[in-house]
Amino acid sequence: MIKVTKELIKELAEDIMLEISDEEAEKVYQTEEKIRNEFLKVTNMNVDGIDPMHYPFDVVNTHLREDENPVTITKEQMMINAPSKDKDYVLIKKVVK
Amino acid sequence: MLKNLCRHVSKDYYPSLELRRSITNKSDNKWTSVVGLEVHAQINTVSKLFSGAPTNFSSPVNTNVSFFDCSIPGTLPVLNEKCVEYGVLTALALNCRVNPVSTFDRKHYFYADIPSGYQITQQRHPLANDGKLEFQVFTPGFHKTPYRTQVRIKQLQLEQDSGKTLHDVDRSLVDLNRAGVPLMELVFEPDLKDGEEAAALLKELITILQRIGTCSCKMEEGALRVDANVSVHKKGDPLGVRTETKNIGSVRGVAGAIRYEIDRQIKIKESGGEIENETRAWDAVNKTTVAMRDKERQQDYRYMPEPNLPPLHLAMGPVEHGCVNVDDLRKSLPELPEETRSRLRDDFGLNLEQSIILVNEKSFLELFEGACRSRKLQGKLLANLLINEYTNVLHKMDLEPSQVTFDSEYFGEIVELVQTGQISRNIAKLVLDEIIHGNHKNPLQIIKENNWMQITDENELIKLCQNVIEENEKIVTQYKSGKTKVFKALLGLVATKSKQRANMAKCDRILKELLSK
């Protein structure tokens, strides 16, 4: 199992574009440690002869959508969760330097 | 013969002669280049991969969007059946092993054009693996003769496209029209050696995808995008550090970018430098590749199984239950380009070069097959008229073959008139020129109105040749004193004097007879 460190937490935060302080990283680290210890119990289970699963339920995907009659939402609906907009574009802070 | 088709080569970046020697020389101390491609092909559907939003190319900003595409909480992906069918069809056409069960994964990265923070893809258990594609490499003007090679396909996976972000001075603007558009990612093994092979592979792939209808391959609309991995090393050494040039949007761009990149890497290594493992972009205007971002620290995409999509089961062989039936799809495969090339050679007597050119240019093949449908035509003559006279007229008008709709019935009629000796090939070119310029009359009418019927009357041709001999004493003297090369000039003068109407085969004989007297 991957070793969680404060450095790893900071690295992952950077990947998802979050800036976190040392205190916040410490707090996340403590939480992660607790969760990790719980998961460690799972590693003690005997899984000999059991194949890894990709999906937890024994179901087969039989429903696919037919490729017809495309539908859209309105521009107003589209902007529901947008931070701000400029005409028809979603407007965000500049993401490249 | 293929002069017109050579212009596609000259516009690209061209390596220096020294470097070309250094790459092509077989000596052990010379550089070897290794090229691999990754292709993103948009699946030809009306709705997206996991949502019912449309996929139209030219829709206004943010109008091809569903709640799922903008990641409104609670929305779930529902897989588009046609995407699975077309993915399987493509895999079969590329001789891949279709997997009876494939799965979807989340590939996490945070960027505004994917509001969910992850792309749904098939990294771990893709739709298909281990394909193989054999193709002909032939760039007129670059290769003297065609050669056959093959490339392995590592995997074919279904995945979502991302949206588009435009960057302003201090802000970014997001358009989600493309977010969730269905893509097939085709990962090719690095089995190619240069840009020409890559371009030939791409042309073959485009012909296949258009033939089976799974992708429009309109590169100008972003429906087919190519990433090229390139490295160089010396024979016997381990492979060199590779660079990846992303999102190249044209076949010529792929050839040019790879040639430039091989050249650049060799220059760096020759001067003692090291190649950076980096992502680069092709600058189509300046014909160079430029660094985008370094890949020293591999980004952790934290792949995880997509919990909202159960494994995708396909019906094949003894397994009858599945989302789509692979065996039925296999039966529906049309004739593929390699089969067409063979058929053109076997049934019409074309040579390999002709069959390659016809199959690479869809409109040529349609004209060829359309013209043959109702007439018994000589295949070689028909192919020659297409590749030479027709292409020449288009070239003079600065037109691409795809921009012209030429009635194949008319084309067949012109070929038949040449075949039966009623008009010469030069006149055929004039007729083609008339029709492409908008003359709607049928070829025979155009020929009659212009008095273009071939002169075959023996006496008339003798008179014509005699006149040319009398008017060109100097050339005749040169010929008689042993400079037989000037014969072609005299023959050309006969053609001009007859306004291209003389039967040149007969003139050739008559002129020789008259000159020997």
Coordinates of C-alpha atoms in Angstrom, one line a residue:
Chain A
M1 CA 0.0 0.0 0.0
I2 CA 1.3 3.5 -0.9
K3 CA 3.0 5.3 1.9
V4 CA 1.1 8.6 2.7
T5 CA 3.3 11.5 3.6
K6 CA 2.7 15.2 4.0
E7 CA 4.8 15.7 0.8
L8 CA 2.6 13.3 -1.1
I9 CA -0.5 15.2 0.1
K10 CA 0.9 18.4 -1.1
E11 CA 1.9 16.9 -4.5
L12 CA -1.7 15.5 -5.0
A13 CA -3.1 18.9 -4.0
E14 CA -1.0 20.6 -6.6
D15 CA -2.2 18.1 -9.2
I16 CA -5.8 19.2 -8.5
M17 CA -4.8 22.8 -8.5
L18 CA -5.3 23.4 -4.7
E19 CA -2.9 25.4 -2.6
I20 CA -2.8 24.1 0.9
S21 CA -0.8 25.3 4.0
D22 CA 1.4 23.1 6.2
E23 CA -1.3 23.0 8.8
E24 CA -3.9 21.9 6.3
A25 CA -1.5 19.2 4.9
E26 CA -0.9 18.0 8.5
K27 CA -4.7 17.8 9.1
V28 CA -5.3 15.8 5.9
Y29 CA -2.4 13.6 6.8
Q30 CA -3.8 12.7 10.2
T31 CA -7.2 11.9 8.6
E32 CA -5.6 9.8 5.9
E33 CA -3.6 7.9 8.5
K34 CA -6.8 7.0 10.3
I35 CA -8.5 5.8 7.1
R36 CA -5.4 3.9 6.1
N37 CA -5.2 2.1 9.4
E38 CA -8.8 1.0 8.8
F39 CA -7.9 -0.3 5.3
L40 CA -5.0 -2.1 6.7
K41 CA -7.4 -4.5 8.4
V42 CA -8.7 -5.4 4.9
T43 CA -5.2 -6.5 3.9
N44 CA -5.3 -9.1 6.5
M45 CA -8.2 -10.9 4.8
N46 CA -7.4 -14.1 3.0
V47 CA -8.1 -13.5 -0.8
D48 CA -6.3 -16.6 -2.1
G49 CA -7.9 -17.8 -5.3
I50 CA -10.2 -14.7 -5.6
D51 CA -9.8 -12.7 -8.8
P52 CA -9.6 -8.9 -8.5
M53 CA -12.9 -7.2 -9.4
H54 CA -13.4 -4.1 -11.6
Y55 CA -17.0 -3.8 -10.6
P56 CA -18.6 -4.9 -7.4
F57 CA -21.9 -6.3 -8.7
D58 CA -22.4 -9.3 -10.9
V59 CA -24.5 -7.5 -13.6
V60 CA -24.1 -7.4 -17.3
N61 CA -24.5 -4.1 -19.2
T62 CA -27.4 -4.7 -21.5
H63 CA -28.8 -1.2 -21.8
L64 CA -27.1 1.0 -24.3
R65 CA -28.5 4.2 -25.6
E66 CA -29.5 4.4 -29.3
D67 CA -27.7 7.0 -31.3
E68 CA -30.7 9.1 -32.3
N69 CA -32.7 12.3 -31.5
P70 CA -30.0 14.3 -29.7
V71 CA -31.2 16.6 -27.0
T72 CA -29.6 19.6 -25.4
I73 CA -30.2 21.8 -22.4
T74 CA -30.7 25.6 -22.5
K75 CA -27.8 28.0 -22.2
E76 CA -29.3 29.1 -18.8
Q77 CA -29.3 25.5 -17.5
M78 CA -25.8 25.0 -18.8
M79 CA -24.6 27.9 -16.8
I80 CA -26.1 26.8 -13.5
N81 CA -22.8 25.8 -11.9
A82 CA -20.6 28.1 -13.9
P83 CA -18.5 30.5 -11.8
S84 CA -19.2 33.4 -14.2
K85 CA -19.9 33.8 -17.9
D86 CA -19.0 36.0 -20.8
K87 CA -21.7 35.9 -23.5
D88 CA -22.1 32.2 -24.2
Y89 CA -18.7 31.1 -22.7
V90 CA -18.0 29.9 -19.2
L91 CA -15.6 32.4 -17.8
I92 CA -12.8 31.3 -15.5
K93 CA -9.5 32.6 -14.2
K94 CA -6.7 32.2 -16.6
V95 CA -5.4 28.6 -16.4
V96 CA -2.2 28.9 -18.4
K97 CA 0.7 31.3 -18.0
Chain B
M1 CA 3.8 10.9 -64.7
L2 CA 3.3 11.8 -61.1
K3 CA 4.6 15.3 -61.1
N4 CA 1.3 16.8 -59.9
L5 CA 1.1 14.6 -56.9
C6 CA 4.6 15.5 -55.8
R7 CA 3.6 18.9 -54.6
H8 CA 2.4 17.4 -51.4
V9 CA 5.9 16.5 -50.5
S10 CA 7.6 19.8 -51.3
K11 CA 5.5 21.9 -49.1
D12 CA 6.5 20.1 -45.9
Y13 CA 9.6 20.5 -43.9
Y14 CA 12.4 18.8 -45.8
P15 CA 15.6 17.6 -44.0
S16 CA 19.0 18.7 -45.3
L17 CA 20.8 16.4 -47.8
E18 CA 23.4 15.5 -45.2
L19 CA 20.8 14.4 -42.7
R20 CA 19.0 12.5 -45.3
R21 CA 22.2 10.6 -46.1
S22 CA 22.9 10.2 -42.4
I23 CA 19.4 8.6 -41.9
T24 CA 19.3 6.5 -45.0
N25 CA 22.8 5.3 -45.1
K26 CA 23.0 1.6 -44.0
S27 CA 26.3 2.0 -42.3
D28 CA 26.3 0.9 -38.6
N29 CA 27.4 4.3 -37.5
K30 CA 24.4 6.1 -38.8
W31 CA 21.2 7.2 -37.1
T32 CA 18.1 5.2 -37.0
S33 CA 14.8 6.9 -36.3
V34 CA 11.9 5.2 -34.5
V35 CA 8.3 6.6 -34.8
G36 CA 5.1 5.6 -33.2
L37 CA 1.6 7.2 -33.5
E38 CA -1.4 7.7 -31.3
V39 CA -4.5 8.7 -33.2
H40 CA -7.7 10.1 -31.8
A41 CA -10.5 9.4 -34.2
Q42 CA -14.0 11.0 -33.5
I43 CA -16.6 8.3 -33.8
N44 CA -19.2 9.2 -36.5
T45 CA -22.3 9.5 -34.4
V46 CA -25.0 12.1 -33.9
S47 CA -24.9 12.0 -30.1
K48 CA -22.1 11.9 -27.6
L49 CA -20.4 8.9 -25.9
F50 CA -22.3 9.0 -22.6
S51 CA -24.9 11.7 -23.1
G52 CA -27.7 12.4 -25.6
A53 CA -26.2 15.8 -26.6
P54 CA -25.4 16.4 -30.3
T55 CA -22.0 16.2 -31.9
N56 CA -22.4 18.8 -34.7
F57 CA -19.2 20.5 -35.6
S58 CA -20.3 24.0 -36.3
S59 CA -22.9 24.6 -33.5
P60 CA -22.8 27.9 -31.6
V61 CA -20.8 27.9 -28.4
N62 CA -22.1 25.8 -25.5
T63 CA -25.2 24.5 -27.3
N64 CA -24.1 20.8 -27.7
V65 CA -24.3 20.2 -24.0
S66 CA -26.3 18.0 -21.6
F67 CA -26.4 18.1 -17.8
F68 CA -24.0 15.2 -17.8
D69 CA -21.5 17.0 -20.0
C70 CA -21.3 19.9 -17.6
S71 CA -21.1 17.5 -14.7
I72 CA -24.2 18.5 -12.8
P73 CA -24.2 16.2 -9.7
G74 CA -26.4 13.2 -9.9
T75 CA -26.1 12.7 -13.7
L76 CA -24.9 9.3 -14.9
P77 CA -23.3 8.1 -18.1
V78 CA -25.3 6.0 -20.5
L79 CA -23.2 4.4 -23.2
N80 CA -24.0 5.1 -26.9
E81 CA -24.6 1.7 -28.7
K82 CA -23.3 3.0 -32.0
C83 CA -20.0 4.0 -30.4
V84 CA -19.5 0.4 -29.3
E85 CA -20.5 -1.0 -32.8
Y86 CA -18.2 1.4 -34.6
G87 CA -15.4 0.8 -32.2
V88 CA -15.7 -3.0 -32.8
L89 CA -16.0 -2.5 -36.5
T90 CA -12.8 -0.4 -36.5
A91 CA -11.0 -3.0 -34.4
L92 CA -12.0 -5.8 -36.8
A93 CA -10.9 -3.7 -39.9
L94 CA -7.5 -3.3 -38.1
N95 CA -7.2 -7.0 -37.4
C96 CA -7.4 -6.4 -33.6
R97 CA -8.4 -9.0 -31.0
V98 CA -11.8 -7.7 -29.8
N99 CA -12.1 -8.3 -26.1
P100 CA -15.3 -10.1 -24.9
V101 CA -15.3 -7.9 -21.8
S102 CA -13.9 -4.4 -21.5
T103 CA -14.1 -1.9 -18.8
F104 CA -14.1 1.9 -18.2
D105 CA -11.8 3.9 -16.0
R106 CA -11.6 7.4 -14.8
K107 CA -8.4 9.3 -15.7
H108 CA -8.2 12.2 -13.3
Y109 CA -6.9 15.6 -14.3
F110 CA -8.0 19.0 -13.3
Y111 CA -8.7 21.3 -16.2
A112 CA -11.7 23.5 -16.9
D113 CA -12.6 21.8 -20.1
I114 CA -13.5 18.7 -18.2
P115 CA -15.7 19.9 -15.4
S116 CA -16.0 16.5 -13.7
G117 CA -12.2 16.5 -13.1
Y118 CA -11.8 13.1 -15.0
Q119 CA -12.1 11.7 -18.4
I120 CA -13.8 8.3 -18.9
T121 CA -11.5 6.1 -20.9
Q122 CA -10.6 2.4 -21.2
Q123 CA -7.0 2.4 -20.0
R124 CA -6.8 -1.0 -18.4
H125 CA -9.2 -3.3 -20.3
P126 CA -9.7 -1.7 -23.7
L127 CA -12.2 -2.7 -26.3
A128 CA -9.5 -4.3 -28.4
N129 CA -5.8 -5.2 -28.5
D130 CA -3.0 -6.5 -30.7
G131 CA -4.0 -5.4 -34.2
K132 CA -1.9 -5.4 -37.3
L133 CA -2.1 -3.2 -40.4
E134 CA -0.2 -3.8 -43.6
F135 CA 0.1 -0.9 -45.9
Q136 CA 1.9 0.5 -49.0
V137 CA 4.4 3.3 -48.6
F138 CA 4.6 5.4 -51.7
T139 CA 5.0 9.2 -51.9
P140 CA 5.5 10.2 -55.5
G141 CA 8.6 12.3 -55.7
F142 CA 10.0 10.8 -52.5
H143 CA 10.0 7.1 -53.2
K144 CA 10.9 5.7 -56.6
T145 CA 8.8 2.5 -56.0
P146 CA 6.2 1.5 -53.5
Y147 CA 7.1 -0.8 -50.6
R148 CA 4.9 -2.7 -48.2
T149 CA 5.3 -2.5 -44.5
Q150 CA 3.3 -3.2 -41.4
V151 CA 2.5 -1.7 -38.0
R152 CA 1.2 -3.3 -34.9
I153 CA -1.8 -1.8 -33.0
K154 CA -1.4 -2.0 -29.2
Q155 CA -4.9 -1.1 -28.3
L156 CA -8.1 0.6 -29.3
Q157 CA -10.1 2.2 -26.6
L158 CA -13.3 4.3 -26.3
E159 CA -13.0 7.6 -24.5
Q160 CA -14.5 11.1 -24.1
D161 CA -13.1 14.2 -25.8
S162 CA -12.6 17.3 -23.7
G163 CA -14.1 20.7 -24.2
K164 CA -12.2 23.7 -25.6
T165 CA -10.6 26.5 -23.7
L166 CA -9.7 29.8 -25.2
H167 CA -7.1 31.9 -23.4
D168 CA -7.4 35.7 -23.2
V169 CA -5.0 38.1 -21.6
D170 CA -6.1 37.5 -18.1
R171 CA -8.9 35.0 -18.3
S172 CA -9.9 31.7 -20.0
L173 CA -13.2 31.0 -21.8
V174 CA -14.7 27.5 -21.9
D175 CA -16.8 25.9 -24.6
L176 CA -18.1 22.4 -23.7
N177 CA -19.5 21.5 -27.2
R178 CA -16.8 18.9 -27.6
A179 CA -16.8 17.7 -24.0
G180 CA -17.9 14.0 -24.2
V181 CA -17.7 13.7 -28.0
P182 CA -16.9 10.0 -28.6
L183 CA -13.3 9.1 -29.6
M184 CA -11.5 6.0 -30.5
E185 CA -7.9 6.2 -29.3
L186 CA -5.7 4.0 -31.5
V187 CA -2.3 3.3 -30.0
F188 CA 0.2 2.1 -32.6
E189 CA 3.5 0.4 -31.7
P190 CA 6.7 2.3 -32.7
D191 CA 7.2 0.3 -35.8
L192 CA 7.6 3.1 -38.2
K193 CA 10.9 4.7 -39.4
D194 CA 10.1 8.1 -40.7
G195 CA 7.5 10.7 -41.5
E196 CA 6.7 9.2 -44.9
E197 CA 5.7 5.9 -43.4
A198 CA 3.7 7.7 -40.8
A199 CA 1.9 9.7 -43.5
A200 CA 1.3 6.5 -45.5
L201 CA -0.1 4.7 -42.4
L202 CA -2.4 7.7 -41.8
K203 CA -3.7 7.7 -45.3
E204 CA -4.4 4.0 -45.1
L205 CA -6.2 4.5 -41.8
I206 CA -8.3 7.3 -43.2
T207 CA -9.2 5.3 -46.2
I208 CA -10.3 2.4 -43.9
L209 CA -12.2 4.5 -41.4
Q210 CA -14.0 6.3 -44.2
R211 CA -14.7 3.0 -46.0
I212 CA -16.4 1.5 -42.9
G213 CA -18.0 4.9 -42.0
T214 CA -16.8 4.9 -38.4
C215 CA -15.1 8.3 -38.6
S216 CA -15.4 11.2 -41.0
C217 CA -11.6 11.8 -40.7
K218 CA -12.2 15.5 -41.4
M219 CA -8.9 16.6 -39.9
E220 CA -9.8 20.3 -40.4
E221 CA -12.7 19.8 -38.0
G222 CA -10.5 18.0 -35.4
A223 CA -12.2 14.6 -36.2
L224 CA -8.8 13.0 -36.5
R225 CA -5.8 14.1 -34.5
V226 CA -2.4 12.6 -34.3
D227 CA 0.3 12.5 -31.7
A228 CA 3.8 11.4 -33.0
N229 CA 6.4 9.8 -30.8
V230 CA 9.9 10.2 -32.2
S231 CA 13.4 9.1 -31.1
V232 CA 16.7 8.5 -32.8
H233 CA 19.6 6.1 -31.9
K234 CA 22.5 4.5 -33.5
K235 CA 22.3 0.9 -34.7
G236 CA 23.1 -1.5 -31.8
D237 CA 22.5 1.2 -29.2
P238 CA 19.4 1.3 -26.9
L239 CA 16.4 3.4 -28.1
G240 CA 16.9 7.1 -27.7
V241 CA 14.8 9.4 -25.4
R242 CA 11.5 10.1 -27.2
T243 CA 9.6 13.3 -27.7
E244 CA 5.8 13.5 -28.3
T245 CA 4.5 16.0 -30.8
K246 CA 0.8 16.5 -30.0
N247 CA -2.4 17.1 -31.9
I248 CA -1.1 17.3 -35.4
G249 CA -4.0 18.2 -37.6
S250 CA -3.1 17.1 -41.2
V251 CA -1.4 14.3 -43.0
R252 CA 1.3 16.6 -44.4
G253 CA 1.7 18.0 -40.9
V254 CA 2.5 14.5 -39.6
A255 CA 5.1 13.9 -42.2
G256 CA 6.6 17.3 -41.8
A257 CA 6.6 17.3 -37.9
I258 CA 8.3 13.9 -37.8
R259 CA 10.9 14.8 -40.4
Y260 CA 11.7 18.0 -38.5
E261 CA 11.8 16.2 -35.2
I262 CA 14.2 13.5 -36.5
D263 CA 16.4 16.2 -38.0
R264 CA 16.4 18.3 -34.7
Q265 CA 17.2 15.3 -32.5
I266 CA 20.1 14.2 -34.7
K267 CA 21.5 17.7 -34.8
I268 CA 21.4 17.9 -31.0
K269 CA 23.0 14.5 -30.6
E270 CA 25.7 15.2 -33.2
S271 CA 26.6 18.3 -31.3
G272 CA 26.9 16.4 -28.0
G273 CA 23.6 17.4 -26.5
E274 CA 20.8 15.3 -24.9
I275 CA 17.2 14.9 -26.0
E276 CA 14.6 16.1 -23.4
N277 CA 11.7 13.8 -22.8
E278 CA 9.1 16.4 -23.6
T279 CA 5.8 17.2 -25.2
R280 CA 6.0 19.4 -28.3
A281 CA 3.6 21.0 -30.7
W282 CA 3.8 21.3 -34.5
D283 CA 3.9 24.9 -35.8
A284 CA 2.4 24.4 -39.2
V285 CA 3.2 27.9 -40.3
N286 CA 6.9 27.9 -39.5
K287 CA 7.3 24.1 -40.1
T288 CA 8.9 23.5 -36.7
T289 CA 8.1 21.7 -33.5
V290 CA 8.1 23.7 -30.2
A291 CA 8.4 22.5 -26.6
M292 CA 5.1 22.6 -24.7
R293 CA 5.7 21.1 -21.2
D294 CA 8.2 18.7 -19.8
K295 CA 7.3 15.1 -18.9
E296 CA 10.1 14.6 -16.4
R297 CA 7.6 14.2 -13.6
Q298 CA 5.0 11.8 -14.9
Q299 CA 1.6 13.2 -14.0
D300 CA -0.3 10.8 -11.8
Y301 CA -3.7 10.4 -13.4
R302 CA -4.9 8.2 -10.5
Y303 CA -6.8 5.8 -12.7
M304 CA -9.7 4.1 -11.0
P305 CA -12.6 1.9 -12.2
E306 CA -15.6 4.0 -13.4
P307 CA -18.2 2.9 -10.8
N308 CA -21.1 4.1 -12.9
L309 CA -20.5 1.9 -15.8
P310 CA -20.6 -1.9 -15.5
P311 CA -18.2 -4.0 -17.6
L312 CA -19.0 -4.0 -21.3
H313 CA -19.9 -7.5 -22.5
L314 CA -19.9 -8.3 -26.2
A315 CA -21.6 -11.3 -27.9
M316 CA -19.0 -13.3 -29.9
G317 CA -18.5 -16.9 -30.8
P318 CA -20.4 -19.2 -28.4
V319 CA -21.4 -16.2 -26.1
E320 CA -24.7 -15.0 -27.4
H321 CA -25.5 -12.3 -24.9
G322 CA -23.8 -9.0 -25.2
C323 CA -24.4 -5.4 -26.0
V324 CA -23.4 -5.8 -29.7
N325 CA -22.7 -8.9 -31.8
V326 CA -19.1 -9.0 -33.0
D327 CA -19.7 -11.8 -35.5
D328 CA -22.5 -9.9 -37.2
L329 CA -20.4 -6.8 -37.4
R330 CA -17.5 -8.9 -38.9
K331 CA -19.9 -10.0 -41.7
S332 CA -20.8 -6.4 -42.4
L333 CA -17.3 -5.3 -43.1
P334 CA -16.9 -3.9 -46.6
E335 CA -14.0 -4.4 -49.0
L336 CA -10.9 -2.9 -47.4
P337 CA -8.3 -0.8 -49.2
E338 CA -5.7 -3.6 -49.5
E339 CA -8.4 -5.8 -51.1
T340 CA -9.4 -3.0 -53.5
R341 CA -5.8 -2.5 -54.6
S342 CA -5.5 -6.3 -55.3
R343 CA -8.8 -6.3 -57.2
L344 CA -7.7 -3.3 -59.3
R345 CA -4.5 -5.1 -60.3
D346 CA -6.1 -8.5 -60.8
D347 CA -9.3 -7.4 -62.6
F348 CA -8.1 -4.3 -64.5
G349 CA -4.4 -4.9 -65.0
L350 CA -3.3 -1.8 -63.1
N351 CA 0.2 -1.6 -61.7
L352 CA 0.9 -1.2 -58.0
E353 CA 1.5 2.6 -58.2
Q354 CA -1.8 3.2 -60.0
S355 CA -3.7 1.0 -57.6
I356 CA -2.2 2.9 -54.6
I357 CA -3.0 6.3 -56.1
L358 CA -6.6 5.3 -56.9
V359 CA -7.3 3.9 -53.5
N360 CA -5.7 6.8 -51.7
E361 CA -7.9 9.3 -53.5
K362 CA -11.6 8.4 -52.9
S363 CA -12.9 10.6 -55.8
F364 CA -10.5 8.9 -58.3
L365 CA -11.7 5.5 -57.2
E366 CA -15.3 6.5 -57.5
L367 CA -14.7 7.9 -61.0
F368 CA -12.8 4.8 -62.0
E369 CA -15.5 2.4 -60.8
G370 CA -18.4 4.6 -62.1
A371 CA -16.8 4.8 -65.5
C372 CA -16.4 1.1 -65.8
R373 CA -19.9 0.3 -64.6
S374 CA -21.6 0.7 -68.0
R375 CA -18.7 0.4 -70.5
K376 CA -16.0 -2.0 -71.2
L377 CA -12.9 0.1 -70.8
Q378 CA -9.2 -0.5 -70.7
G379 CA -8.3 -0.2 -67.0
K380 CA -4.8 1.1 -67.6
L381 CA -6.0 3.8 -70.0
L382 CA -8.7 4.9 -67.6
A383 CA -6.3 5.0 -64.7
N384 CA -3.7 6.9 -66.8
L385 CA -6.2 9.5 -67.9
L386 CA -7.3 10.0 -64.2
I387 CA -3.8 10.2 -62.8
N388 CA -2.3 12.3 -65.6
E389 CA -4.7 14.3 -67.7
Y390 CA -7.4 14.8 -65.1
T391 CA -5.0 15.5 -62.3
N392 CA -3.1 17.9 -64.5
V393 CA -6.3 19.9 -65.3
L394 CA -7.2 20.1 -61.6
H395 CA -3.6 21.1 -60.7
K396 CA -3.7 24.0 -63.2
M397 CA -7.0 25.2 -61.6
D398 CA -5.5 24.8 -58.1
L399 CA -8.3 22.3 -57.2
E400 CA -8.1 19.3 -55.0
P401 CA -9.8 16.2 -56.4
S402 CA -12.3 16.2 -53.5
Q403 CA -13.5 19.7 -54.5
V404 CA -14.7 18.5 -57.9
T405 CA -17.8 16.5 -58.8
F406 CA -17.2 15.0 -62.2
D407 CA -19.9 12.8 -63.8
S408 CA -18.4 9.3 -64.1
E409 CA -20.6 8.6 -67.1
Y410 CA -19.0 11.5 -68.9
F411 CA -15.6 10.3 -67.8
G412 CA -16.3 6.8 -69.2
E413 CA -17.5 8.4 -72.5
I414 CA -14.2 10.4 -72.8
V415 CA -12.1 7.2 -72.1
E416 CA -14.1 5.3 -74.6
L417 CA -13.6 8.0 -77.3
V418 CA -9.8 7.7 -76.7
Q419 CA -9.9 4.0 -76.6
T420 CA -11.7 3.8 -80.0
G421 CA -9.3 6.3 -81.5
Q422 CA -11.9 9.0 -82.0
I423 CA -10.0 11.6 -80.0
S424 CA -6.4 11.8 -78.7
R425 CA -5.4 12.0 -75.1
N426 CA -4.6 15.7 -75.6
I427 CA -8.1 16.4 -76.8
A428 CA -9.4 14.3 -73.8
K429 CA -7.6 16.8 -71.6
L430 CA -9.3 19.7 -73.4
V431 CA -12.7 18.1 -72.9
L432 CA -12.0 17.5 -69.2
D433 CA -10.9 21.1 -68.9
E434 CA -14.1 22.3 -70.6
I435 CA -16.4 20.2 -68.3
I436 CA -14.5 21.1 -65.1
H437 CA -14.8 24.8 -66.1
G438 CA -18.6 24.4 -66.1
N439 CA -19.6 23.2 -69.7
H440 CA -22.6 21.0 -69.0
K441 CA -22.8 19.4 -72.5
N442 CA -21.8 15.8 -72.9
P443 CA -18.3 15.1 -74.1
L444 CA -19.3 14.1 -77.7
Q445 CA -21.2 17.3 -78.2
I446 CA -18.2 19.4 -76.9
I447 CA -15.9 17.5 -79.3
K448 CA -18.2 18.0 -82.3
E449 CA -18.8 21.7 -81.6
N450 CA -15.1 22.3 -81.4
N451 CA -14.2 20.1 -84.3
W452 CA -11.9 18.0 -82.1
M453 CA -12.5 14.6 -83.7
Q454 CA -9.2 12.8 -84.3
I455 CA -7.7 13.0 -87.8
T456 CA -7.2 9.4 -88.8
D457 CA -7.4 9.7 -92.6
E458 CA -4.0 8.5 -94.0
N459 CA -3.8 11.0 -96.8
E460 CA -4.6 13.9 -94.5
L461 CA -2.0 12.9 -92.1
I462 CA 0.7 12.4 -94.8
K463 CA -0.1 16.0 -96.0
L464 CA 0.2 17.3 -92.4
C465 CA 3.6 15.6 -91.9
Q466 CA 4.9 16.8 -95.2
N467 CA 4.0 20.4 -94.3
V468 CA 5.9 20.1 -91.1
I469 CA 9.0 18.7 -92.8
E470 CA 8.9 21.5 -95.4
E471 CA 8.5 24.2 -92.8
N472 CA 11.3 22.9 -90.5
E473 CA 14.3 22.3 -92.7
K474 CA 16.8 22.9 -89.9
I475 CA 15.4 20.2 -87.6
V476 CA 15.0 17.8 -90.5
T477 CA 18.7 18.3 -91.4
Q478 CA 19.7 17.6 -87.8
Y479 CA 17.6 14.5 -87.8
K480 CA 19.1 13.2 -91.1
S481 CA 22.6 13.9 -89.8
G482 CA 22.1 11.5 -87.0
K483 CA 20.4 13.6 -84.2
T484 CA 17.5 11.3 -84.0
K485 CA 16.4 12.9 -80.7
V486 CA 14.9 15.8 -82.6
F487 CA 12.2 13.4 -83.9
K488 CA 10.1 14.1 -80.9
A489 CA 10.2 17.9 -81.6
L490 CA 8.9 17.2 -85.2
L491 CA 6.2 15.0 -83.9
G492 CA 5.2 17.7 -81.4
L493 CA 5.0 20.2 -84.3
V494 CA 2.7 17.9 -86.1
A495 CA 0.5 17.7 -83.0
T496 CA 0.4 21.5 -82.7
K497 CA -0.3 22.0 -86.4
S498 CA -3.2 19.6 -86.2
K499 CA -4.4 21.4 -83.0
Q500 CA -3.9 18.1 -81.1
R501 CA -6.2 16.3 -83.5
A502 CA -3.8 14.1 -85.4
N503 CA -3.6 10.4 -84.6
M504 CA -0.1 10.4 -83.2
A505 CA 0.5 6.7 -83.5
K506 CA -0.1 6.9 -87.2
C507 CA 1.9 10.2 -87.5
D508 CA 4.9 8.6 -85.8
R509 CA 5.0 5.9 -88.5
I510 CA 4.3 8.3 -91.4
L511 CA 6.8 10.9 -90.3
K512 CA 9.5 8.2 -90.0
E513 CA 8.7 6.9 -93.4
L514 CA 8.8 10.4 -95.0
L515 CA 12.1 11.3 -93.2
S516 CA 13.7 8.1 -94.4
K517 CA 13.1 9.0 -98.1

